Short mmCIF file of N, CA, C and O in Angstrom, two decimals:
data_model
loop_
_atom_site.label_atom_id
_atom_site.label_comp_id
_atom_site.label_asym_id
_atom_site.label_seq_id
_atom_site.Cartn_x
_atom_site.Cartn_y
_atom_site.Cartn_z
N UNK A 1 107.63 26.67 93.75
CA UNK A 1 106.38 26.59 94.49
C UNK A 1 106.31 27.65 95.58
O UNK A 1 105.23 28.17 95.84
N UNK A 2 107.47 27.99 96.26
CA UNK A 2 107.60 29.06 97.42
C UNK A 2 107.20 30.24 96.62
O UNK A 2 106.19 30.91 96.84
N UNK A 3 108.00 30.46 95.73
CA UNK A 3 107.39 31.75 95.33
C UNK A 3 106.41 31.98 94.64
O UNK A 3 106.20 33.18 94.45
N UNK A 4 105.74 31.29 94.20
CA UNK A 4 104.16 31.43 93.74
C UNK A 4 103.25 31.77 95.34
O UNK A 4 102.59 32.79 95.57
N UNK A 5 103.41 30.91 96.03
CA UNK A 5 102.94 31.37 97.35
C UNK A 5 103.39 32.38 98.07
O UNK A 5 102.65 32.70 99.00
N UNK A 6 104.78 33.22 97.91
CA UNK A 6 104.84 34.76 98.27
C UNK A 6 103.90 35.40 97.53
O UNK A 6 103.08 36.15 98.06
N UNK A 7 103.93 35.13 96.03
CA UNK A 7 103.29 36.42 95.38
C UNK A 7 101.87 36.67 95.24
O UNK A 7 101.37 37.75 94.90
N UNK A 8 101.07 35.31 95.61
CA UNK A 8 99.67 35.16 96.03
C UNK A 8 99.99 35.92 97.36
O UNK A 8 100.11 37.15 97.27
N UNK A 9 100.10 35.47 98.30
CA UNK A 9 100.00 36.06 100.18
C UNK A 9 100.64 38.30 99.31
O UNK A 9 99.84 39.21 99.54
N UNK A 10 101.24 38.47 98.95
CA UNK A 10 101.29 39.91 98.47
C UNK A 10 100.18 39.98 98.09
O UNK A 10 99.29 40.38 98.84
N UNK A 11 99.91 39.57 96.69
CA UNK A 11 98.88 40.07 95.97
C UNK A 11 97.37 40.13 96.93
O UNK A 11 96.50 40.93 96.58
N UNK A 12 97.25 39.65 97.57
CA UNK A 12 96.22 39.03 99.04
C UNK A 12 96.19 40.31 100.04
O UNK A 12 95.25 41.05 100.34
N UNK A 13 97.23 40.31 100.37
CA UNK A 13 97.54 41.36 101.24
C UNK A 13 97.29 42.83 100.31
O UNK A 13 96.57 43.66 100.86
N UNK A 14 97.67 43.08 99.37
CA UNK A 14 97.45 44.47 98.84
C UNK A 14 96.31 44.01 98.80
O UNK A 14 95.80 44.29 99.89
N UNK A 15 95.62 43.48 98.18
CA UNK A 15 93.81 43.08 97.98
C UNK A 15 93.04 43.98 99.32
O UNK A 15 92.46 45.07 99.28
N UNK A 16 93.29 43.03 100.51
CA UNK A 16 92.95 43.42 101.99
C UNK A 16 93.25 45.05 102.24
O UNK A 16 92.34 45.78 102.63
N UNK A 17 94.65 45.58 101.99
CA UNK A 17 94.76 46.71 102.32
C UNK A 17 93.60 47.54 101.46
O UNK A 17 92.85 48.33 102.04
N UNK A 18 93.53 47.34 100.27
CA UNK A 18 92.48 48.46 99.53
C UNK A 18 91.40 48.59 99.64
O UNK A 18 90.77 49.57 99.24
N UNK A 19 90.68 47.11 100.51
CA UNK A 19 89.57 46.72 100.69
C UNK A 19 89.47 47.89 102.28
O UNK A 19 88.50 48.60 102.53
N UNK A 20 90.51 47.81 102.98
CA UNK A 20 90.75 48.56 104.51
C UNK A 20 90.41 49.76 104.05
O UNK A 20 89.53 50.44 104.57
N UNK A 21 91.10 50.09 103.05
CA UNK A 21 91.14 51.99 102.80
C UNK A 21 89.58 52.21 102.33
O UNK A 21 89.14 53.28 102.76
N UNK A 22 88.63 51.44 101.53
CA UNK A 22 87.67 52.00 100.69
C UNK A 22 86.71 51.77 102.10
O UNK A 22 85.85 52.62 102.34
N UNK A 23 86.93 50.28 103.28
CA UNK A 23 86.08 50.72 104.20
C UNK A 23 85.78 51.77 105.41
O UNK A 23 84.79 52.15 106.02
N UNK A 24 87.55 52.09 105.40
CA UNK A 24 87.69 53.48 105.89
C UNK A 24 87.13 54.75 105.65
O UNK A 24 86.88 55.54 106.56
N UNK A 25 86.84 55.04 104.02
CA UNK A 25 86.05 55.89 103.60
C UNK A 25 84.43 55.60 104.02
O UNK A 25 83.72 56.44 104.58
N UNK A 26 84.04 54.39 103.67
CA UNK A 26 82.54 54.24 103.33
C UNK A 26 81.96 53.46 104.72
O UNK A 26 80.84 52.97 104.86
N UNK A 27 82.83 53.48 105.50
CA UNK A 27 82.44 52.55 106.94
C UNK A 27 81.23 53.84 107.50
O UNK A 27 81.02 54.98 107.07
N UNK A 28 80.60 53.06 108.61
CA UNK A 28 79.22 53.59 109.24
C UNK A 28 78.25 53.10 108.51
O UNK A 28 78.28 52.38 107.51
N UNK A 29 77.23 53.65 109.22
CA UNK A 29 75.49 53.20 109.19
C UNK A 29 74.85 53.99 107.71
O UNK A 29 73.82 53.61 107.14
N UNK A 30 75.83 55.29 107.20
CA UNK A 30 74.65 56.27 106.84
C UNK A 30 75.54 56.66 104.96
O UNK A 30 75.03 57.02 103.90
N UNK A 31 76.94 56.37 105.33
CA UNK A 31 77.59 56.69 104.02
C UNK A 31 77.08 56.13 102.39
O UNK A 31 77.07 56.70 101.30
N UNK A 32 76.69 54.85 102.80
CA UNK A 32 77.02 54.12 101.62
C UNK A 32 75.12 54.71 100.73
O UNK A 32 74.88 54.73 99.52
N UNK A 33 74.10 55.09 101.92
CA UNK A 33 73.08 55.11 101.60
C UNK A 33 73.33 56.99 101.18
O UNK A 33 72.42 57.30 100.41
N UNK A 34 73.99 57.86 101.40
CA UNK A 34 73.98 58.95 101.08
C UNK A 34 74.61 59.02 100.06
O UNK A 34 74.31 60.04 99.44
N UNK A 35 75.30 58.47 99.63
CA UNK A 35 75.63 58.18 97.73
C UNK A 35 75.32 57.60 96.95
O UNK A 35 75.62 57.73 95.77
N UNK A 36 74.47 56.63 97.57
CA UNK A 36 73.43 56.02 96.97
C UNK A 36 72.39 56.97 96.39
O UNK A 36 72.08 56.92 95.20
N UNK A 37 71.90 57.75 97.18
CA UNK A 37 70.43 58.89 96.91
C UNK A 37 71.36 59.83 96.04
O UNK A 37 70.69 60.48 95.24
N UNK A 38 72.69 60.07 95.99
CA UNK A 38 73.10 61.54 95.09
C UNK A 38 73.60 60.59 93.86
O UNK A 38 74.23 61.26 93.04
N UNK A 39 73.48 59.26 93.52
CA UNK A 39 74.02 58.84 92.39
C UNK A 39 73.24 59.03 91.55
O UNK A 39 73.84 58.56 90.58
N UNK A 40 71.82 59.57 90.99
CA UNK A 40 70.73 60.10 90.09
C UNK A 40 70.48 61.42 90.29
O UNK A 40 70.00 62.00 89.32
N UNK A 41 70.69 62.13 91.41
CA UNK A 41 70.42 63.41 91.70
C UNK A 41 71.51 64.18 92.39
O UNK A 41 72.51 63.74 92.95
N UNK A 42 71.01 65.81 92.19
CA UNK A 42 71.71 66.45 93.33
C UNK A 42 70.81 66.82 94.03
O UNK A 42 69.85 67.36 93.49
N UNK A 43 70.83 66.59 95.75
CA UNK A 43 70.04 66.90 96.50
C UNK A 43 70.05 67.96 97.57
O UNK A 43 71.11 68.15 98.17
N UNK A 44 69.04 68.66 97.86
CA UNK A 44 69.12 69.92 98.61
C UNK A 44 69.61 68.92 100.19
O UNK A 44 69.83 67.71 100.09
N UNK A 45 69.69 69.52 101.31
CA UNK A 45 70.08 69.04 102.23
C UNK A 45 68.79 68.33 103.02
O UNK A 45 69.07 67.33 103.68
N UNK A 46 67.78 68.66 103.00
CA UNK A 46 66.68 68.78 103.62
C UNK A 46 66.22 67.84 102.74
O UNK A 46 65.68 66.91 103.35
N UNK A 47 66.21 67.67 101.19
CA UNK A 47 65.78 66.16 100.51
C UNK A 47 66.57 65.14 101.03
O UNK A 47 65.80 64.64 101.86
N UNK A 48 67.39 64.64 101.08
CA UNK A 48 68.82 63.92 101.64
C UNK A 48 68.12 63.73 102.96
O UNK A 48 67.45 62.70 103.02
N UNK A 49 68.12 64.36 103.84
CA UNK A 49 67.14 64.50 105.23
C UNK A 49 66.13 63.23 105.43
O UNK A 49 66.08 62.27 106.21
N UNK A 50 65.26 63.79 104.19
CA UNK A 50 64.07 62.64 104.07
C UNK A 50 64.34 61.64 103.25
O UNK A 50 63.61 60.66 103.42
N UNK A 51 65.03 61.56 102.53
CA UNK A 51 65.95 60.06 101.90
C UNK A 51 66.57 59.26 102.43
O UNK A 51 66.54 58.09 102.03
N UNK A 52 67.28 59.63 103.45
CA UNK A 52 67.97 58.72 104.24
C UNK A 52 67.52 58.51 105.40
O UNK A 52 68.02 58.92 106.44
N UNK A 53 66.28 57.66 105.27
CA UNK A 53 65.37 57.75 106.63
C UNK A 53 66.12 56.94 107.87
O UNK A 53 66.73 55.87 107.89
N UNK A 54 65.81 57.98 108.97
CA UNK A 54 66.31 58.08 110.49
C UNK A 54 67.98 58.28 110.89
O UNK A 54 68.66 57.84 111.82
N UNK A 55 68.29 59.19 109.69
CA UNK A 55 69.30 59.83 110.17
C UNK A 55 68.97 61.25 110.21
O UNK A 55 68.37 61.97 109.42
N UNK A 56 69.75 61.53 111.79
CA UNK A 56 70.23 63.05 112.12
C UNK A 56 70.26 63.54 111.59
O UNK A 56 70.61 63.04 110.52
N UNK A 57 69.93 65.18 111.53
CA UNK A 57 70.45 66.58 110.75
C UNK A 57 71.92 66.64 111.46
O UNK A 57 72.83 66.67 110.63
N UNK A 58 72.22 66.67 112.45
CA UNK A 58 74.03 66.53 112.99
C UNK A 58 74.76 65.73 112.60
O UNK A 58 75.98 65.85 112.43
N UNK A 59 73.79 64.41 112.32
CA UNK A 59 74.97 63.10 111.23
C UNK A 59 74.89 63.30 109.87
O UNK A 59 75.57 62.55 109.17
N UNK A 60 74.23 64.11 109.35
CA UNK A 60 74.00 63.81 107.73
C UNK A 60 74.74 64.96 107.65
O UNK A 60 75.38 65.00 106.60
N UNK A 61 74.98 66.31 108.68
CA UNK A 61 75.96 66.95 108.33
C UNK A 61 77.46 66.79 108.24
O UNK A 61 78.30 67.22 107.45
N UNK A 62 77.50 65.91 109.49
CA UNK A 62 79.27 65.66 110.03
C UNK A 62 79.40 64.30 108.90
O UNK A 62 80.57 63.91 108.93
N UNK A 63 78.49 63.42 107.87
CA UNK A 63 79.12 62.94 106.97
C UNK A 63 79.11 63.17 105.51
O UNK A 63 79.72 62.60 104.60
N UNK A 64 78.11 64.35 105.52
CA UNK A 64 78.82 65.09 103.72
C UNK A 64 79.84 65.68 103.84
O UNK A 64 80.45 66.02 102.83
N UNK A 65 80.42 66.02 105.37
CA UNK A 65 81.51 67.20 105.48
C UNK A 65 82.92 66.50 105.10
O UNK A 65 83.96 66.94 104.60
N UNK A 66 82.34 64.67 105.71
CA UNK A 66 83.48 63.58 105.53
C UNK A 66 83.43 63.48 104.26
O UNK A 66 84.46 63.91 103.73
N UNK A 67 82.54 63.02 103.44
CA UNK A 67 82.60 62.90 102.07
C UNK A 67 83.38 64.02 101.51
O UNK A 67 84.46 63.96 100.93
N UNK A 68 82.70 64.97 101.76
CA UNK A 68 83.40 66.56 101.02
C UNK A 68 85.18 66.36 100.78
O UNK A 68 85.81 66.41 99.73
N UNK A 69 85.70 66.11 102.25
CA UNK A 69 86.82 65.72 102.42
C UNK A 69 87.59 64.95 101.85
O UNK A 69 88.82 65.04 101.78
N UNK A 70 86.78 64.01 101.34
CA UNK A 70 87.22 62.26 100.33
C UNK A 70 86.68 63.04 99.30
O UNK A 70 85.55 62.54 99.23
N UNK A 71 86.71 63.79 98.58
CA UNK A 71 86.52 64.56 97.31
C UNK A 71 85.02 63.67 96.77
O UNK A 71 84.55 63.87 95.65
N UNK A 72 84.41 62.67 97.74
CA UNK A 72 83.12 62.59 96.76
C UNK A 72 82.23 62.63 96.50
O UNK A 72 81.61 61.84 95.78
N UNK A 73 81.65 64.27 97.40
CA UNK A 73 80.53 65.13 97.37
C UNK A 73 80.85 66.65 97.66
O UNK A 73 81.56 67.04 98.59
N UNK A 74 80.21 67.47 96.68
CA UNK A 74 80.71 68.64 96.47
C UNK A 74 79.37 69.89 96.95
O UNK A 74 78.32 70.12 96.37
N UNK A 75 79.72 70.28 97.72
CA UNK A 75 78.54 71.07 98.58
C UNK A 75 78.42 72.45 97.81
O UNK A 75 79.53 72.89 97.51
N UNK A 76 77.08 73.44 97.31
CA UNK A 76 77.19 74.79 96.45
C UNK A 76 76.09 74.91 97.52
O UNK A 76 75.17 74.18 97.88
N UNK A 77 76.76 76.59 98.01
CA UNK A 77 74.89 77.07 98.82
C UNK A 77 74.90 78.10 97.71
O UNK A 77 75.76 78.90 97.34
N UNK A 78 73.68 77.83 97.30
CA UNK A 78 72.90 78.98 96.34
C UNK A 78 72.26 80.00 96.97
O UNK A 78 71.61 79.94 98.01
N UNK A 79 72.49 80.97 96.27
CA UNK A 79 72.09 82.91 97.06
C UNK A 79 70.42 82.82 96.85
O UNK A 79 69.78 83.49 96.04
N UNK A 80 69.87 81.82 97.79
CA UNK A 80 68.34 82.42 98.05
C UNK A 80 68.00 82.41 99.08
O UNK A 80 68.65 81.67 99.82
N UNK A 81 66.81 83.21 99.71
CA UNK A 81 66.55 83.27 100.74
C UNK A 81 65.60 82.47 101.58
O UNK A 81 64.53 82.67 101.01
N UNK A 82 65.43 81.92 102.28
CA UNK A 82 66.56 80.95 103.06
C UNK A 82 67.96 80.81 102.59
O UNK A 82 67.92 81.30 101.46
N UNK A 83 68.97 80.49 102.77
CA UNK A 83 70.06 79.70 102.11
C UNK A 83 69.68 78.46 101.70
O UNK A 83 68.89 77.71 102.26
N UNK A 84 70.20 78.31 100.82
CA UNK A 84 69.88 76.61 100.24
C UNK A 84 71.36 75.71 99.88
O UNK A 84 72.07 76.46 99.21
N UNK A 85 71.74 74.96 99.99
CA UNK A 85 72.57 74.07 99.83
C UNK A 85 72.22 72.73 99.10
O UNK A 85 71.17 72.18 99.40
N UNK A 86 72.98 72.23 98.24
CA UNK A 86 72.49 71.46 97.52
C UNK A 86 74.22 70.47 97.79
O UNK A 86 75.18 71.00 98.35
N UNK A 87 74.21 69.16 97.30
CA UNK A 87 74.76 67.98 97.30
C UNK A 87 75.05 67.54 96.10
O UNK A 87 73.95 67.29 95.61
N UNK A 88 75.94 67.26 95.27
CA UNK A 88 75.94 66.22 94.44
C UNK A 88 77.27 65.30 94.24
O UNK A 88 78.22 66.00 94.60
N UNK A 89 77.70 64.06 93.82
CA UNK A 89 78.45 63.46 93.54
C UNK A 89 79.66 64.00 92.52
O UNK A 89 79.60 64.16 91.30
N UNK A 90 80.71 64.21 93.39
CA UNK A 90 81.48 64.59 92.21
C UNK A 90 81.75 63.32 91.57
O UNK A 90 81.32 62.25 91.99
N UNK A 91 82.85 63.56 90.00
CA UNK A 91 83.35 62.87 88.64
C UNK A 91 83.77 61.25 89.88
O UNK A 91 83.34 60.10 89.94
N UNK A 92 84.64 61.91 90.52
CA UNK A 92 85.26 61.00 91.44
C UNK A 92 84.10 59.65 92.33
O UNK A 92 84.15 58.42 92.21
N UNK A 93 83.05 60.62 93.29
CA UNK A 93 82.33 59.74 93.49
C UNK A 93 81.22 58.73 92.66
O UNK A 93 80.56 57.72 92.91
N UNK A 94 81.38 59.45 91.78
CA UNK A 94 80.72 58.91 90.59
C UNK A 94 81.22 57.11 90.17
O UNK A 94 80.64 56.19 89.58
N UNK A 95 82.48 57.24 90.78
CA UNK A 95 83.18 55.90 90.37
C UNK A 95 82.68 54.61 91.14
O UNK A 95 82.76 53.41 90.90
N UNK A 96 81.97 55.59 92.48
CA UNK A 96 81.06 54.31 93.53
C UNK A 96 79.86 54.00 93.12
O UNK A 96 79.07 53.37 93.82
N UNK A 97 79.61 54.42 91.95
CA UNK A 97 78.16 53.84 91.57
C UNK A 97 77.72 52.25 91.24
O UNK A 97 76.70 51.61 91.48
N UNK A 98 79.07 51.91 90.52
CA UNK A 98 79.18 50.32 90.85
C UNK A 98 79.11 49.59 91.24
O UNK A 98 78.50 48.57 90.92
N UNK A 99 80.12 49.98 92.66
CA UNK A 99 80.32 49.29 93.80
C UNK A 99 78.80 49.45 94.38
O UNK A 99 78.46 48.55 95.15
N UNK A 100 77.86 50.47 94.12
CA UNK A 100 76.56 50.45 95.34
C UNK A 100 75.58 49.96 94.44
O UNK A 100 74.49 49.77 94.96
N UNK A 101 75.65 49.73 93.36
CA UNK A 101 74.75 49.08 92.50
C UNK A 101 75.36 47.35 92.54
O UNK A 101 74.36 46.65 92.43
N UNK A 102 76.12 46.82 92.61
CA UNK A 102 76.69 45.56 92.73
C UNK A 102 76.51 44.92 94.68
O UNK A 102 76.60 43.82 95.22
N UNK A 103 76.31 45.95 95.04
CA UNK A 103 75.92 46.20 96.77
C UNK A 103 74.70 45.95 97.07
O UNK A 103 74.48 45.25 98.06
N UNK A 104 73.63 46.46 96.30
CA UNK A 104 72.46 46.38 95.92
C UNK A 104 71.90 45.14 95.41
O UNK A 104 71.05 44.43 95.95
N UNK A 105 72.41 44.99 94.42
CA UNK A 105 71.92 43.38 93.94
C UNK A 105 72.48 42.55 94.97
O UNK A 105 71.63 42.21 95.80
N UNK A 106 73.54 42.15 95.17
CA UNK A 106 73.53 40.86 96.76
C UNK A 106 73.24 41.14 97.55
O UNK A 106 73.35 40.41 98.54
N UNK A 107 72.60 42.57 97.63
CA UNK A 107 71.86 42.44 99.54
C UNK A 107 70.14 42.26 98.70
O UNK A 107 69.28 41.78 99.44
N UNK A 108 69.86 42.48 97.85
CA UNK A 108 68.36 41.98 97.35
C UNK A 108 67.97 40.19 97.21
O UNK A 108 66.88 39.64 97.33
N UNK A 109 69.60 39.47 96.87
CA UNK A 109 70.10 38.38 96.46
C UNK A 109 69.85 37.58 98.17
O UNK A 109 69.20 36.56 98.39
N UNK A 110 70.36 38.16 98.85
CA UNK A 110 70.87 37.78 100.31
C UNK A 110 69.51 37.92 101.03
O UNK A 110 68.94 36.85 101.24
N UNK A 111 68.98 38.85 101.38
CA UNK A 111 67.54 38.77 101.31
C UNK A 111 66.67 38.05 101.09
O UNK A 111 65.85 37.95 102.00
N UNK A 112 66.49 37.44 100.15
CA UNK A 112 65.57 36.40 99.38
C UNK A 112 66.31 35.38 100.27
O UNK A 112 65.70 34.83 101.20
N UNK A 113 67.65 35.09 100.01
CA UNK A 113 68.02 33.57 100.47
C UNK A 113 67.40 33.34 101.89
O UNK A 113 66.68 32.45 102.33
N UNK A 114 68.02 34.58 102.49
CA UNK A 114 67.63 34.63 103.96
C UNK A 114 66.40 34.61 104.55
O UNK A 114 66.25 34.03 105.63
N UNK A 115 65.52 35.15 104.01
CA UNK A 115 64.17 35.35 104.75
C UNK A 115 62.75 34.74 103.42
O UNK A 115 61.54 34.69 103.66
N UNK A 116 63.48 34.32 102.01
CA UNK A 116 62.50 34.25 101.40
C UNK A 116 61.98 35.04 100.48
O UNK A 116 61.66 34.51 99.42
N UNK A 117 61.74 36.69 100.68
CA UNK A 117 60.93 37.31 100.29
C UNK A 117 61.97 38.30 99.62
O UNK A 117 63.07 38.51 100.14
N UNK A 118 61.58 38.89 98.44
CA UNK A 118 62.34 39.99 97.98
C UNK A 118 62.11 41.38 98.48
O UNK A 118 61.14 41.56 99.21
N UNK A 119 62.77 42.23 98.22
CA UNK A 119 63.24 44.08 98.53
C UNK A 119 61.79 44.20 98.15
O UNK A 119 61.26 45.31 98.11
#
């Protein structure tokens, strides 16, 4: 019986730690909705801008730069004039489409319970 209850409290504990690391990546106000908008598209910077309504041009920069970093958005400036920069999800971030589509349905779910009314 003891050791069925070590290997649950482990298995528990690694659970928690991975849950720590993925909120480490995707923690803040603005992440989870900026991979949200590049999971159908790649977006110029300035679309992204107006997609992720009432975030900063200084925050939407300092968190694709974070993403960039977590390999799961891949920045190309294309040779036109203006410069243009475009966004898209790499193979990798591609793997959070789940998680923000399964994110999506219980906060539409949670919603309703809470206030009644749907998204």
């Amino acid at each position: 019986m003891i050791k069925e209850l070590e290997h649950n409290k482990t298995n528990c504990n690694k659970r928690i730690m991975a849950v720590h690391d993925a909120m480490d990546i995707l923690n803040g106000r603005w992440k989870i909705a900026i991979i949200a908008s590049l999971c159908f598209n790649t977006l110029r910077f300035t679309d992204l801008l107006r997609e992720v309504e009432g975030i900063s041009g200084k925050m939407l920069s300092r968190e694709l730069k974070n993403l960039e970093e977590n390999q799961l958005v891949t920045r190309t400036v294309l040779k036109t004039q203006p410069i243009t920069v475009e966004y898209q999800l790499t193979e990798y971030g591609h793997t959070l489409k789940e998680v923000i589509d399964s994110l999506a349905k219980w906060g539409a779910i949670h919603r309703k319970k809470i206030t009644g009314r749907e998204v």
